[in-house]
Coordinates of C-alpha atoms in Angstrom, one line a residue:
Chain A
M76 CA 131.6 109.2 97.1
R77 CA 130.7 110.4 100.6
I78 CA 129.0 108.4 103.4
Y79 CA 126.7 110.3 105.7
K80 CA 126.0 109.1 109.2
K81 CA 123.0 109.3 111.4
N82 CA 122.4 107.6 114.8
I83 CA 118.9 106.2 115.2
G84 CA 118.2 104.5 118.5
H85 CA 120.8 101.8 119.0
Y86 CA 121.5 101.7 115.2
V87 CA 123.6 103.7 112.8
M88 CA 122.3 104.6 109.4
L89 CA 124.9 105.2 106.7
S90 CA 123.8 106.9 103.5
F91 CA 125.3 107.6 100.1
E92 CA 124.0 109.6 97.1
I93 CA 124.3 108.9 93.4
N94 CA 123.2 111.2 90.6
E95 CA 122.4 109.3 87.4
M96 CA 119.9 110.1 84.7
N97 CA 119.1 113.4 86.3
I98 CA 117.7 111.5 89.3
P99 CA 119.0 111.7 92.8
F100 CA 119.5 108.1 94.2
T101 CA 119.9 107.5 97.9
G102 CA 121.2 104.3 99.4
Q103 CA 120.7 103.8 103.1
I104 CA 122.3 101.0 105.1
V105 CA 121.4 100.5 108.8
V106 CA 124.2 98.8 110.7
K107 CA 124.8 97.7 114.3
E108 CA 128.1 99.5 114.4
D109 CA 130.0 101.9 112.2
N110 CA 133.6 100.9 111.3
P111 CA 136.0 101.2 108.4
V112 CA 135.3 97.7 107.1
V113 CA 131.5 98.3 107.0
R114 CA 132.1 101.6 105.2
E115 CA 134.4 100.0 102.6
V116 CA 131.8 97.3 101.8
I117 CA 129.1 100.0 101.5
L118 CA 131.3 102.1 99.1
E119 CA 132.0 99.1 97.0
R120 CA 128.2 98.3 96.7
A121 CA 127.5 102.0 95.9
E122 CA 130.0 102.0 93.1
K123 CA 128.4 98.8 91.7
I124 CA 125.0 100.4 91.8
D125 CA 126.3 103.5 90.1
R126 CA 127.8 101.4 87.3
W127 CA 124.5 99.5 87.0
L128 CA 122.5 102.8 86.6
Q129 CA 125.0 103.9 83.9
L130 CA 124.4 100.7 82.0
V131 CA 120.6 101.2 82.3
N132 CA 121.0 104.7 81.0
Q133 CA 123.1 103.4 78.1
I134 CA 120.4 101.0 77.1
F135 CA 117.3 103.1 77.7
S136 CA 118.2 106.7 77.3
P137 CA 115.8 108.4 74.8
Y138 CA 118.5 111.1 74.3
R139 CA 121.5 109.0 73.3
R140 CA 121.6 108.1 69.6
D141 CA 123.5 104.9 70.4
S142 CA 121.1 103.6 73.0
E143 CA 119.2 100.4 72.3
L144 CA 115.9 102.2 72.8
V145 CA 116.7 104.8 70.1
S146 CA 117.9 102.1 67.7
F147 CA 114.8 100.1 68.4
Q148 CA 112.6 103.1 67.9
N149 CA 114.1 103.9 64.5
Q150 CA 114.0 100.3 63.6
S151 CA 117.7 99.7 63.1
L152 CA 117.5 97.1 65.9
R153 CA 115.2 94.1 66.1
L154 CA 113.7 93.1 69.4
A155 CA 115.4 89.6 69.1
S156 CA 118.8 91.3 68.8
T157 CA 118.4 93.5 71.9
S158 CA 119.9 92.8 75.3
K159 CA 118.1 90.7 77.8
F160 CA 117.4 93.8 79.9
F161 CA 115.7 95.5 77.0
Q162 CA 113.6 92.4 76.3
E163 CA 112.7 92.2 80.0
I164 CA 111.5 95.8 80.0
F165 CA 109.6 95.2 76.7
V166 CA 107.7 92.2 78.3
L167 CA 107.1 94.2 81.5
S168 CA 105.7 97.1 79.5
A169 CA 103.1 94.8 77.9
W170 CA 102.3 93.3 81.3
A171 CA 101.9 96.8 82.8
S172 CA 99.4 97.8 80.2
D173 CA 97.6 94.5 80.6
I174 CA 97.2 94.6 84.4
T175 CA 96.2 98.2 84.5
S176 CA 93.6 97.8 81.7
G177 CA 95.5 100.2 79.6
L178 CA 95.9 103.0 82.2
F179 CA 99.7 102.4 81.9
S180 CA 101.0 102.8 78.4
A181 CA 104.5 102.5 77.0
A182 CA 103.5 104.1 73.8
F183 CA 104.2 107.8 73.5
A184 CA 103.7 109.9 70.4
G185 CA 103.5 106.7 68.3
K186 CA 106.8 105.4 69.6
Y187 CA 107.7 102.7 72.2
D188 CA 108.8 104.6 75.3
P189 CA 109.3 102.6 78.5
T190 CA 110.6 105.5 80.5
G191 CA 107.8 105.2 83.0
I192 CA 108.9 101.7 84.0
V193 CA 112.7 101.7 83.7
K194 CA 113.5 103.5 86.9
G195 CA 111.5 101.4 89.3
W196 CA 112.8 98.2 87.7
A197 CA 116.4 99.4 87.9
I198 CA 116.0 100.3 91.6
Q199 CA 114.4 97.0 92.5
K200 CA 117.1 95.0 90.7
A201 CA 119.9 97.0 92.3
E202 CA 118.4 96.7 95.8
K203 CA 118.0 93.0 95.4
T204 CA 121.4 92.3 93.9
Y205 CA 123.7 94.7 95.7
L206 CA 122.0 95.7 99.0
E207 CA 119.8 92.8 100.2
S208 CA 122.8 90.4 100.0
L209 CA 124.5 92.5 102.7
L210 CA 121.8 91.3 105.2
S211 CA 123.4 87.8 105.5
D212 CA 126.1 89.5 107.6
P213 CA 124.6 90.2 111.1
T214 CA 126.3 93.6 111.3
F215 CA 123.9 94.8 108.6
V216 CA 120.3 95.4 109.8
A217 CA 118.4 97.0 106.9
V218 CA 118.9 98.4 103.4
N219 CA 116.9 100.9 101.3
L220 CA 117.5 102.2 97.8
N221 CA 115.4 105.3 96.9
G222 CA 115.6 106.9 93.5
G223 CA 113.7 110.2 93.1
G224 CA 111.1 109.1 95.6
D225 CA 110.6 105.5 94.5
M226 CA 112.1 102.9 96.8
Q227 CA 112.7 99.2 97.6
F228 CA 113.8 98.3 101.1
S229 CA 114.5 95.3 103.2
T230 CA 115.2 94.4 106.9
S231 CA 116.9 91.5 108.5
P232 CA 114.2 89.3 110.1
N233 CA 115.7 89.1 113.6
T234 CA 115.8 92.8 114.4
D235 CA 113.4 95.4 115.7
W236 CA 114.2 97.9 112.9
R237 CA 111.3 99.2 110.8
W238 CA 111.7 101.7 108.0
Q239 CA 109.8 104.9 108.7
I240 CA 108.7 106.3 105.4
G241 CA 107.0 109.6 104.7
I242 CA 104.9 110.6 101.7
V243 CA 105.8 114.1 100.5
D244 CA 103.1 116.7 100.6
P245 CA 102.5 117.6 96.9
F246 CA 101.6 121.1 97.9
D247 CA 104.7 121.6 100.0
S248 CA 107.7 119.6 99.3
K249 CA 109.3 120.3 102.7
K250 CA 106.4 118.5 104.4
V251 CA 105.3 115.0 104.8
V252 CA 101.6 114.4 104.4
N253 CA 101.5 110.7 105.4
H254 CA 103.7 108.3 107.2
F255 CA 103.9 104.5 107.5
S256 CA 106.4 101.9 108.8
M257 CA 107.4 98.6 107.2
K258 CA 110.2 96.1 107.4
K259 CA 110.3 95.0 103.8
G260 CA 108.6 96.3 100.7
A261 CA 108.4 99.1 98.2
V262 CA 106.6 102.4 97.6
A263 CA 106.3 104.5 94.5
T264 CA 104.8 107.9 94.0
S265 CA 103.8 109.4 90.7
G266 CA 102.1 112.6 89.7
T267 CA 102.2 115.8 87.8
S268 CA 103.1 117.9 90.8
R269 CA 106.8 118.6 90.2
R270 CA 107.5 118.0 86.6
G271 CA 104.6 119.6 84.9
A272 CA 102.5 117.4 82.6
H273 CA 104.8 114.5 82.1
L274 CA 102.1 111.8 82.1
F275 CA 100.1 110.8 79.2
D276 CA 96.6 109.5 79.4
S277 CA 96.3 106.6 76.9
A278 CA 92.5 106.8 76.9
T279 CA 92.2 110.4 75.8
K280 CA 95.6 110.5 74.0
Q281 CA 96.3 113.8 75.9
A282 CA 98.9 114.9 78.3
V283 CA 97.5 114.9 81.8
L284 CA 97.0 118.5 82.9
G285 CA 96.3 119.9 86.3
R286 CA 92.6 120.0 86.4
D287 CA 90.9 120.0 89.9
S288 CA 89.9 116.4 89.8
N289 CA 93.2 115.2 88.3
I290 CA 95.6 113.4 90.6
I291 CA 98.6 115.4 91.7
S292 CA 100.2 112.6 93.7
A293 CA 99.5 108.8 93.8
S294 CA 101.5 106.6 96.2
I295 CA 101.3 102.8 96.1
I296 CA 102.7 100.6 98.8
G297 CA 103.4 96.9 98.2
S298 CA 106.1 94.3 98.1
E299 CA 107.8 94.9 94.7
L300 CA 108.7 98.2 93.3
I301 CA 108.1 97.1 89.7
Y302 CA 104.5 96.5 90.5
V303 CA 103.8 99.6 92.7
D304 CA 105.7 101.9 90.2
I305 CA 103.5 100.7 87.3
W306 CA 100.4 101.3 89.4
A307 CA 101.5 104.7 90.7
T308 CA 102.0 105.8 87.1
A309 CA 98.6 104.4 86.1
I310 CA 96.7 105.9 89.0
A311 CA 98.3 109.3 88.3
T312 CA 96.3 109.4 85.0
T313 CA 92.9 108.9 86.7
T314 CA 90.6 111.5 88.2
V315 CA 89.3 111.5 91.7
H316 CA 85.9 110.4 90.5
D317 CA 87.2 107.2 89.0
H318 CA 87.6 104.1 91.2
D319 CA 87.5 101.3 88.7
W320 CA 91.2 100.5 89.3
L321 CA 90.6 99.6 93.0
K322 CA 89.4 96.1 92.0
S323 CA 92.6 95.3 90.1
L324 CA 95.2 96.8 92.5
S325 CA 96.6 94.9 95.4
G326 CA 98.2 96.5 98.5
S327 CA 97.5 99.9 99.9
G328 CA 98.0 103.5 99.0
L329 CA 97.1 107.2 99.0
R330 CA 96.2 109.5 96.2
I331 CA 95.6 113.3 96.3
S332 CA 93.9 115.4 93.7
Y333 CA 94.7 119.0 92.6
N334 CA 91.8 120.3 94.7
G335 CA 93.2 118.6 97.8
T336 CA 91.0 115.5 98.0
A337 CA 93.0 112.7 99.6
E338 CA 91.9 109.1 99.6
R339 CA 93.4 106.1 101.3
W340 CA 92.8 102.4 100.4
I341 CA 93.9 98.9 101.4
D342 CA 93.1 95.6 99.8
H343 CA 90.6 96.9 97.3
Q344 CA 88.7 98.9 100.0
L345 CA 88.5 102.6 100.1
I346 CA 89.2 103.6 103.8
D347 CA 88.5 107.3 103.8
Q348 CA 88.4 110.5 101.8
R349 CA 89.3 113.9 103.2
N350 CA 90.1 117.4 102.0
L351 CA 93.7 118.3 102.9
T352 CA 93.1 122.0 102.4
H353 CA 90.6 122.0 105.3
A354 CA 92.4 119.5 107.5
Chain B
M79 CA 140.6 88.2 99.6
V80 CA 138.6 85.0 100.4
K81 CA 135.5 87.2 100.4
K82 CA 136.3 88.5 97.0
L83 CA 137.0 85.0 95.7
I84 CA 133.6 83.8 97.1
G85 CA 131.9 86.8 95.6
F86 CA 133.5 86.0 92.2
L87 CA 132.5 82.4 92.4
V88 CA 128.9 83.3 93.3
S89 CA 128.6 85.8 90.5
F90 CA 130.2 83.2 88.1
A91 CA 127.6 80.7 89.3
I92 CA 124.8 83.2 88.6
V93 CA 126.2 83.8 85.1
I94 CA 126.3 80.1 84.4
A95 CA 122.8 79.6 85.8
L96 CA 121.5 82.5 83.7
A97 CA 123.2 81.0 80.6
I98 CA 121.6 77.6 81.2
D99 CA 118.2 79.3 81.9
G100 CA 118.5 81.3 78.7
Y101 CA 119.5 78.3 76.8
L102 CA 116.6 76.3 78.0
L103 CA 114.1 79.0 77.3
F104 CA 115.5 79.9 74.0
F105 CA 116.0 76.5 72.5
K106 CA 112.9 74.9 74.0
K107 CA 110.8 77.5 72.3
E108 CA 108.5 74.9 70.8
S109 CA 107.4 73.8 74.3
S110 CA 107.7 77.3 75.8
Q111 CA 104.9 78.5 73.7
S112 CA 102.5 76.0 75.2
L113 CA 103.8 75.7 78.7
A114 CA 101.9 78.8 79.9
N115 CA 99.3 76.8 81.8
S116 CA 101.2 73.6 82.4
T117 CA 102.0 73.3 86.1
S118 CA 105.0 71.1 85.7
S119 CA 106.7 73.4 83.3
S120 CA 105.8 76.4 85.4
A121 CA 107.3 74.7 88.5
Q122 CA 110.5 74.1 86.5
A123 CA 110.7 77.7 85.5
E124 CA 110.3 78.7 89.1
T125 CA 113.0 76.5 90.3
S126 CA 115.5 77.7 87.8
D127 CA 114.6 81.3 88.6
N128 CA 115.2 80.7 92.3
Q129 CA 118.6 79.5 91.5
T130 CA 119.5 82.6 89.7
A131 CA 117.8 84.7 92.3
S132 CA 116.9 87.3 89.8
S133 CA 114.3 87.9 87.1
N134 CA 115.2 87.1 83.6
S135 CA 113.6 87.3 80.2
T136 CA 114.0 85.9 76.8
V137 CA 112.5 86.7 73.5
S138 CA 112.7 84.0 71.0
Q139 CA 111.4 83.7 67.4
S140 CA 109.1 80.8 67.1
S141 CA 108.5 80.9 63.4
S142 CA 110.9 80.3 60.6
V143 CA 112.6 83.4 59.4
G144 CA 114.5 82.3 56.3
N145 CA 117.9 80.7 57.1
G146 CA 118.0 82.3 60.6
S147 CA 121.0 84.5 59.9
G148 CA 120.5 88.2 59.6
Y149 CA 117.2 89.9 60.5
K150 CA 114.9 91.3 58.0
D151 CA 112.2 93.8 59.0
G152 CA 108.7 92.9 58.5
T153 CA 109.1 89.2 58.2
Y154 CA 108.7 88.4 61.9
T155 CA 105.7 86.6 63.3
G156 CA 105.1 85.0 66.7
E157 CA 108.0 86.0 68.8
V158 CA 107.5 85.0 72.3
G159 CA 108.8 86.8 75.4
T160 CA 108.9 85.3 78.8
M161 CA 109.7 87.0 82.0
K162 CA 109.5 85.9 85.6
W163 CA 110.2 87.6 88.9
G164 CA 108.9 86.9 92.4
D165 CA 105.7 84.9 92.0
V166 CA 104.7 86.2 88.6
Q167 CA 105.5 84.8 85.2
V168 CA 104.6 86.9 82.1
K169 CA 104.5 85.6 78.6
V170 CA 103.8 87.8 75.6
T171 CA 103.4 87.1 72.0
I172 CA 105.0 89.7 69.7
N173 CA 104.3 90.3 66.0
N174 CA 106.3 92.9 64.1
N175 CA 107.6 94.4 67.3
K176 CA 104.1 94.7 68.6
I177 CA 102.5 92.9 71.5
T178 CA 99.6 90.8 70.4
Q179 CA 98.9 88.7 73.5
V180 CA 99.8 88.9 77.2
Q181 CA 99.5 86.0 79.7
T182 CA 100.2 86.4 83.4
I183 CA 100.6 83.4 85.7
Q184 CA 100.5 84.1 89.4
Y185 CA 102.0 81.5 91.6
P186 CA 100.3 81.0 94.9
T187 CA 102.6 82.0 97.8
D188 CA 102.4 80.7 101.3
N189 CA 105.4 82.7 102.2
P190 CA 105.1 83.9 105.8
H191 CA 107.2 86.9 104.7
D192 CA 104.2 88.2 102.8
Q193 CA 102.3 88.6 106.1
E194 CA 105.0 90.9 107.4
I195 CA 105.1 92.8 104.2
N196 CA 101.4 93.6 104.2
S197 CA 100.9 94.3 107.9
N198 CA 100.2 97.9 109.0
V199 CA 100.8 99.5 105.8
L200 CA 97.9 101.9 105.7
P201 CA 99.6 105.3 105.8
T202 CA 98.6 107.7 108.5
Y203 CA 98.1 111.4 108.2
E204 CA 100.8 113.7 109.5
N205 CA 100.6 117.4 110.0
E206 CA 104.1 118.1 111.3
A207 CA 106.8 119.4 109.0
V208 CA 109.7 117.0 108.9
T209 CA 112.9 118.5 110.2
S210 CA 116.2 117.3 108.8
N211 CA 117.4 115.9 112.1
S212 CA 114.2 113.9 112.6
A213 CA 114.7 110.3 113.5
K214 CA 111.1 109.7 112.9
I215 CA 111.3 109.4 109.1
Q216 CA 114.3 108.1 107.2
S217 CA 113.1 108.0 103.6
V218 CA 110.5 110.0 101.6
S219 CA 108.4 109.2 98.6
G220 CA 107.2 111.9 96.2
A221 CA 106.7 112.5 92.6
T222 CA 110.0 112.6 90.7
E223 CA 111.7 115.9 90.5
T224 CA 113.9 117.0 87.8
W225 CA 117.5 117.4 88.9
K226 CA 117.9 120.4 91.1
G227 CA 120.8 119.0 93.1
F228 CA 120.7 117.3 96.4
K229 CA 120.8 120.6 98.2
E230 CA 117.1 121.3 97.8
S231 CA 115.8 117.8 98.4
L232 CA 114.1 116.7 101.6
Q233 CA 115.6 113.3 101.2
S234 CA 119.1 114.7 101.1
A235 CA 118.5 116.7 104.2
L236 CA 117.3 113.5 106.0
N237 CA 120.5 111.7 104.9
K238 CA 122.9 114.3 106.1
A239 CA 121.7 115.4 109.5
E240 CA 124.0 114.6 112.3
S241 CA 122.0 113.4 115.3

């Protein structure tokens, strides 16, 4: 595994990349100084994260005949006999559907399918377990784990570092449409922009297609990736005319529809609406 | 070497704590069904979770299922799943692999950290393209792409630029 280096102000950012589950994961560790010991520690953590992601894939892959998910789907495995990680995701799926009033659904084509929740959960767990613990050493300033655009990050309290985070323009993936800075938290973006119709509207029982008022990109900012990821998936199934979800969702965010209408909100309040194509 | 030993001891302690936690939740299933709104039990759950510093979950059968050995499809009622992370505890009731009830308990937090988390997070509009050697942005959030290699990704460009 390679480590990439970037100097930012009086800090050094060291990054590594992992490919698991067809998702590009990026770990970023901000340090006060780059040295061989620091790099060795980072590589060790990167390998642990890689092994964790492999385990997650073993349990939840819908494509592996020996995964717990597939065994559970074809009823050869009872819930009580599954691993604690599978049970955790099962409970989370129910909670996700509950807090989003059914906008989030872990049922697809009549089967239990928690795919929409597993990635964010896996990232948050890995960041907390393998990266945040580095911050007890004063050499380490900040950590971030980003998997396919969903991330959980943290910063040592006694530093002036802030993560500068961009939200990708759904109409031009080389551009950033929005930007914010934070020390500690999470952001997730969901939508139909890059993958085609991969979201399923549980209300209409139809795949979400790219109609003008549909959401092409929904980004949710908060403290825990599990929560913001659930909500990003939920909001991506709404239309730009629908605001019922605002009362239930804490934190802030941005959503953009296919016709270029962008909306920002914070703490249940809509801040503004503008048309990006005429900006 | 000492570091590794400490790391091993810490992870060993976590495994022990998880095992105890799992034991308590699993075998105290009678009480766990009714603890949802009981503050003392909730506080206990919170303490044990802080010790393990991670979320955990258990699903336990609360009704009798024959002699308890071997599982038979279609005979299960009233399994209860509990999960806790951060300041949220979730308890679900499961019948025949289907969720029948969800309870969420939100613990109040006076954590000053939360203030920091929630300050200045309204995203601001940008019109500039982000160049790969930009120090302005370190990480980007976008809808998940299928694997096209790191070569084409904006995030990867941001990781690699030498400044």
